[in-house]
Amino acid sequence: MQVTYTVDKQQPGRVYLIGAGPGDPDLITVKGLRLLKGADVILYDRLISTELLKAARTDAQLIYVGKGDGHHTMPQEEINAAIISHAQRGLTVVRLKGGDPFVFGRGGEEAETLIEHGIPFEIVPGITSAIAVPAYAGIPVTHRNHTTSFTVVTGHESRSSSPNVNWEALAALGGTLIVLMGVKALPAFTRQLIEAGMLATTPAAVIQEGTTTQQRIVTGTLTDIAQKAIEAELKAPALTIIGTVVDLHKTLRWFHNTSSSRALTIS
Ligand code: SAH
């Protein structure tokens, strides 16, 4: 008996916008991994672990779209066009994004485009670096003795179309502050926070490549963290966490990468 497979051009394939987690490949969700294993086409970002991509079918098409921190290898319009054209051919498409697709991941824009083109899609949330990277550094974003809130903002405000972060309001808020994409802007926003009245002695940490074997942490205060991060030559991907919860790193640090001994803490 001969079996012929045809791709039905009338039926677009489904698109899954999947959060891959912050770096440690084990931090993808069970659902995300199951869908990744079944995908015909996978479009993935710069921060996606190569370990994770090994889960793809051997005949799956892997497309690197390289987005992340100012290195927009493929413009967003081209990424959208690629997702749509593969889906319109009836293929199952996975768009694999670092952390959570809806936390500074442009997942919202991609979902809007899919709606416009009538392509069925699902969102698979991921573990965001905003919470998981501090967790791997032994820093809980909230703690009853320290703070009842945390705020996640972007430090990358170069595009004039984006609304500006109100650093003055954040300084007054008093909770834990987590700044993504802010390595370059670190000297500027720490200064702005101090000028806006945040205590210069507030503990702060910058964590590079958190949750991976390359994890590096620099701790200090709002006054000296920028200089310390520069001296340590920290680079993206890195996030900054500001607030008294950062002090808990001293006692709660647990991720030492004993397998590779490559995690490094500079205080
Ligand atoms: N959607 C992602 C965030 C995308 S913006 C999420 O939910 O995590 C990219 C920024 O996330 C980076 O510039 C950095 O600030 C932060 N980031 C992502 N992975 C990280 C990691 N492993 N360690 C430290 N920061 C990370």
Coordinates of C-alpha atoms and ligand atoms in Angstrom, one line a residue:
M1 CA 0.0 0.0 0.0
Q2 CA 1.3 3.4 -0.9
V3 CA 0.8 6.3 1.4
T4 CA 1.1 9.8 0.1
Y5 CA 1.4 12.8 2.4
T6 CA 0.2 16.1 1.2
V7 CA 0.4 19.5 2.8
D8 CA -3.1 21.1 2.8
K9 CA -2.6 24.7 1.6
Q10 CA -6.0 25.7 2.9
Q11 CA -5.2 24.7 6.4
P12 CA -2.4 26.8 8.0
G13 CA -0.2 25.1 10.5
R14 CA -0.3 26.0 14.1
V15 CA 2.3 28.4 15.6
Y16 CA 3.5 28.0 19.2
L17 CA 5.2 31.0 20.9
I18 CA 7.2 29.2 23.5
G19 CA 9.2 30.5 26.4
A20 CA 12.5 28.6 26.7
G21 CA 13.4 29.9 30.1
P22 CA 16.4 31.9 31.2
G23 CA 19.3 29.8 30.1
D24 CA 19.5 26.5 32.0
P25 CA 18.0 24.2 29.4
D26 CA 16.1 22.2 32.1
L27 CA 14.0 25.3 32.8
I28 CA 11.7 25.0 29.8
T29 CA 8.2 23.8 30.7
V30 CA 7.1 20.2 30.1
K31 CA 4.6 21.6 27.5
G32 CA 7.2 23.7 25.8
L33 CA 9.6 20.7 25.4
R34 CA 6.8 18.4 24.1
L35 CA 5.8 21.0 21.4
L36 CA 9.5 21.6 20.6
K37 CA 10.0 17.9 19.9
G38 CA 7.1 17.9 17.5
A39 CA 7.9 21.0 15.5
D40 CA 8.5 21.1 11.7
V41 CA 10.2 24.5 11.9
I42 CA 11.9 26.2 14.9
L43 CA 12.8 29.9 14.8
Y44 CA 15.0 30.6 17.8
D45 CA 16.7 33.6 19.5
R46 CA 20.3 34.3 20.4
L47 CA 19.9 33.4 24.1
I48 CA 18.5 29.9 23.4
S49 CA 20.6 27.1 24.8
T50 CA 22.1 24.7 22.1
E51 CA 21.3 21.9 24.5
L52 CA 17.6 22.6 24.1
L53 CA 17.8 22.6 20.3
K54 CA 19.0 19.1 20.5
A55 CA 15.5 18.1 21.5
A56 CA 14.3 19.1 18.0
R57 CA 13.4 16.4 15.5
T58 CA 16.4 15.6 13.3
D59 CA 14.4 16.6 10.2
A60 CA 13.2 19.8 11.8
Q61 CA 14.3 23.1 10.2
L62 CA 16.1 25.3 12.7
I63 CA 16.2 29.0 11.9
Y64 CA 18.4 31.3 13.9
V65 CA 16.8 34.8 14.1
G66 CA 19.4 36.1 16.5
K67 CA 17.4 38.8 18.3
G68 CA 18.6 40.1 21.6
D69 CA 20.0 43.3 23.1
G70 CA 20.6 45.5 20.1
H71 CA 21.9 42.7 17.9
H72 CA 18.8 42.4 15.7
T73 CA 20.2 40.0 13.2
M74 CA 16.8 39.6 11.5
P75 CA 14.4 42.5 11.6
Q76 CA 11.1 41.8 13.4
E77 CA 9.2 42.2 10.2
E78 CA 11.3 39.4 8.6
I79 CA 10.8 37.1 11.6
N80 CA 7.0 37.7 11.4
A81 CA 7.1 37.0 7.6
A82 CA 9.1 33.8 8.1
I83 CA 6.7 32.5 10.8
I84 CA 3.7 33.2 8.6
S85 CA 5.1 31.7 5.4
H86 CA 6.0 28.4 7.2
A87 CA 2.6 28.3 8.9
Q88 CA 0.8 29.0 5.6
R89 CA 2.5 25.9 4.1
G90 CA 0.7 23.9 6.7
L91 CA 3.8 23.3 8.9
T92 CA 3.9 23.3 12.7
V93 CA 6.0 26.3 13.7
V94 CA 7.7 26.9 17.1
R95 CA 8.9 30.3 17.9
L96 CA 11.3 29.7 20.7
K97 CA 12.1 32.8 22.8
G98 CA 14.3 33.4 25.9
G99 CA 12.6 33.5 29.2
D100 CA 8.9 34.3 28.8
P101 CA 7.6 35.3 25.4
F102 CA 5.5 38.1 26.8
V103 CA 8.2 39.7 29.1
F104 CA 10.1 42.1 26.8
G105 CA 10.1 39.3 24.2
R106 CA 7.9 40.9 21.5
G107 CA 5.7 37.9 21.7
G108 CA 2.7 40.2 21.8
E109 CA 3.6 41.7 18.4
E110 CA 4.1 38.3 16.9
A111 CA 0.7 37.1 18.2
E112 CA -0.9 40.3 16.7
T113 CA 0.6 39.5 13.3
L114 CA -0.7 35.9 13.6
I115 CA -4.2 37.1 14.3
E116 CA -4.0 39.4 11.3
H117 CA -3.2 36.5 9.1
G118 CA -5.7 34.1 10.6
I119 CA -3.1 31.7 11.7
P120 CA -4.0 29.6 14.8
F121 CA -1.5 29.9 17.6
E122 CA -0.8 29.1 21.3
I123 CA 1.3 30.8 23.9
V124 CA 3.4 28.7 26.1
P125 CA 4.7 30.8 29.0
G126 CA 8.3 30.5 30.1
I127 CA 10.2 31.1 33.3
T128 CA 11.3 34.7 33.0
S129 CA 14.9 35.7 33.7
A130 CA 13.6 38.5 35.8
I131 CA 12.7 36.1 38.6
A132 CA 14.8 33.0 37.8
V133 CA 18.1 34.7 37.4
P134 CA 18.0 36.3 40.9
A135 CA 16.7 33.0 42.2
Y136 CA 19.8 31.2 40.9
A137 CA 21.9 33.9 42.7
G138 CA 20.1 33.2 45.9
I139 CA 18.1 36.4 45.7
P140 CA 14.3 36.1 46.3
V141 CA 12.5 39.0 44.5
T142 CA 10.2 39.3 47.5
H143 CA 10.7 38.4 51.2
R144 CA 8.4 39.2 54.1
N145 CA 11.2 41.0 56.0
H146 CA 12.3 43.1 53.0
T147 CA 9.7 44.0 50.5
T148 CA 6.1 43.3 49.3
S149 CA 6.6 44.2 45.7
F150 CA 8.9 43.9 42.7
T151 CA 9.0 45.8 39.5
V152 CA 10.5 44.7 36.2
V153 CA 11.6 47.5 33.8
T154 CA 13.8 47.8 30.7
G155 CA 17.0 49.7 30.8
H156 CA 17.1 49.9 27.0
E157 CA 15.3 53.0 26.0
S158 CA 17.1 54.0 22.8
R159 CA 14.1 53.7 20.6
S160 CA 12.1 56.9 20.6
S161 CA 8.8 55.0 20.1
S162 CA 9.0 53.3 23.5
P163 CA 7.6 55.1 26.5
N164 CA 10.4 56.2 28.9
V165 CA 10.9 54.5 32.3
N166 CA 9.9 56.8 35.1
W167 CA 13.0 56.3 37.4
E168 CA 11.8 59.0 39.8
A169 CA 8.6 57.1 40.5
L170 CA 10.5 53.8 40.8
A171 CA 12.9 55.4 43.4
A172 CA 9.8 56.4 45.4
L173 CA 8.2 53.0 45.2
G174 CA 10.6 51.3 47.5
G175 CA 10.2 47.7 46.3
T176 CA 12.7 45.4 44.6
L177 CA 13.7 46.8 41.2
I178 CA 14.8 44.5 38.4
V179 CA 16.2 46.0 35.3
L180 CA 16.5 43.9 32.1
M181 CA 18.6 44.9 29.1
G182 CA 20.4 47.6 31.1
V183 CA 24.1 46.8 31.2
K184 CA 25.1 49.9 29.1
A185 CA 22.6 52.2 30.8
L186 CA 23.7 51.0 34.3
P187 CA 25.7 54.2 35.2
A188 CA 22.9 56.4 34.0
F189 CA 20.0 54.8 35.7
T190 CA 21.7 54.2 39.1
R191 CA 22.6 57.9 39.1
Q192 CA 19.0 58.8 38.2
L193 CA 17.7 56.6 41.1
I194 CA 20.0 58.3 43.6
E195 CA 19.1 61.7 42.3
A196 CA 15.5 60.8 42.7
G197 CA 16.0 60.0 46.4
M198 CA 16.7 56.2 46.5
L199 CA 19.3 55.5 49.3
A200 CA 22.8 55.4 47.8
T201 CA 23.5 52.4 50.1
T202 CA 20.7 50.3 48.7
P203 CA 22.2 46.8 47.8
A204 CA 22.4 46.0 44.1
A205 CA 23.7 43.1 42.0
V206 CA 24.4 42.6 38.4
I207 CA 24.0 39.0 37.2
Q208 CA 25.4 37.9 33.8
E209 CA 24.3 34.7 32.0
G210 CA 22.3 33.6 35.1
T211 CA 21.2 30.0 35.5
T212 CA 24.0 28.8 33.1
T213 CA 27.4 27.4 33.7
Q214 CA 28.8 30.9 32.8
Q215 CA 26.8 32.7 35.6
R216 CA 28.7 35.7 37.1
I217 CA 27.5 37.9 39.8
V218 CA 28.8 41.3 41.0
T219 CA 27.3 42.8 44.2
G220 CA 27.6 46.3 45.6
T221 CA 25.4 49.3 46.3
L222 CA 23.5 51.7 44.1
T223 CA 26.6 54.0 44.3
D224 CA 29.3 51.6 43.2
I225 CA 27.5 48.8 41.3
A226 CA 28.0 50.5 37.9
Q227 CA 31.7 50.9 38.4
K228 CA 32.1 47.4 39.7
A229 CA 30.2 45.9 36.8
I230 CA 32.5 47.9 34.4
E231 CA 35.6 46.7 36.2
A232 CA 34.4 43.1 36.0
E233 CA 33.6 43.6 32.3
L234 CA 30.1 42.3 32.7
K235 CA 28.2 42.1 29.4
A236 CA 24.8 41.1 28.1
P237 CA 22.8 39.1 28.8
A238 CA 22.8 40.5 32.3
L239 CA 20.2 42.0 34.6
T240 CA 20.4 44.3 37.6
I241 CA 18.5 43.8 40.8
I242 CA 18.2 46.6 43.4
G243 CA 16.8 46.3 46.9
T244 CA 17.6 45.0 50.3
V245 CA 16.7 41.4 49.1
V246 CA 20.1 41.5 47.4
D247 CA 21.8 41.1 50.8
L248 CA 20.2 37.6 51.0
H249 CA 22.6 36.5 48.3
K250 CA 25.3 36.2 51.0
T251 CA 23.4 33.5 52.9
L252 CA 21.1 31.9 50.2
R253 CA 23.5 31.5 47.3
W254 CA 23.3 27.9 46.3
F255 CA 24.2 27.6 42.6
H256 CA 27.9 27.0 42.5
N257 CA 28.2 25.0 39.3
T258 CA 30.2 22.3 41.0
S259 CA 30.1 20.3 37.8
S260 CA 32.2 22.9 36.0
S261 CA 33.3 25.4 38.7
R262 CA 32.8 28.2 36.3
A263 CA 30.3 30.3 38.2
L264 CA 32.0 33.3 39.6
T265 CA 31.0 35.7 42.3
I266 CA 32.7 39.0 42.7
S267 CA 31.7 41.1 45.8
Ligands
SAH1 N1 11.7 37.4 27.5 C1 12.9 37.4 28.3 C2 13.6 38.8 28.4 C3 14.0 39.3 27.0 S1 14.9 40.8 27.1 C4 12.7 36.9 29.7 O1 11.5 36.7 30.1 O2 13.6 36.6 30.4 C5 16.6 40.2 27.3 C6 17.2 40.6 28.6 O3 16.8 39.6 29.6 C7 18.7 40.6 28.7 O4 19.2 41.8 28.2 C8 18.9 40.4 30.2 O5 18.7 41.7 30.8 C9 17.8 39.5 30.6 N2 18.3 38.1 30.6 C10 17.8 37.1 29.8 N3 18.5 36.0 30.1 C11 19.3 36.3 31.1 C12 20.3 35.5 31.8 N4 20.5 34.2 31.6 N5 21.0 36.2 32.7 C13 20.9 37.5 33.0 N6 20.0 38.2 32.3 C14 19.2 37.6 31.4

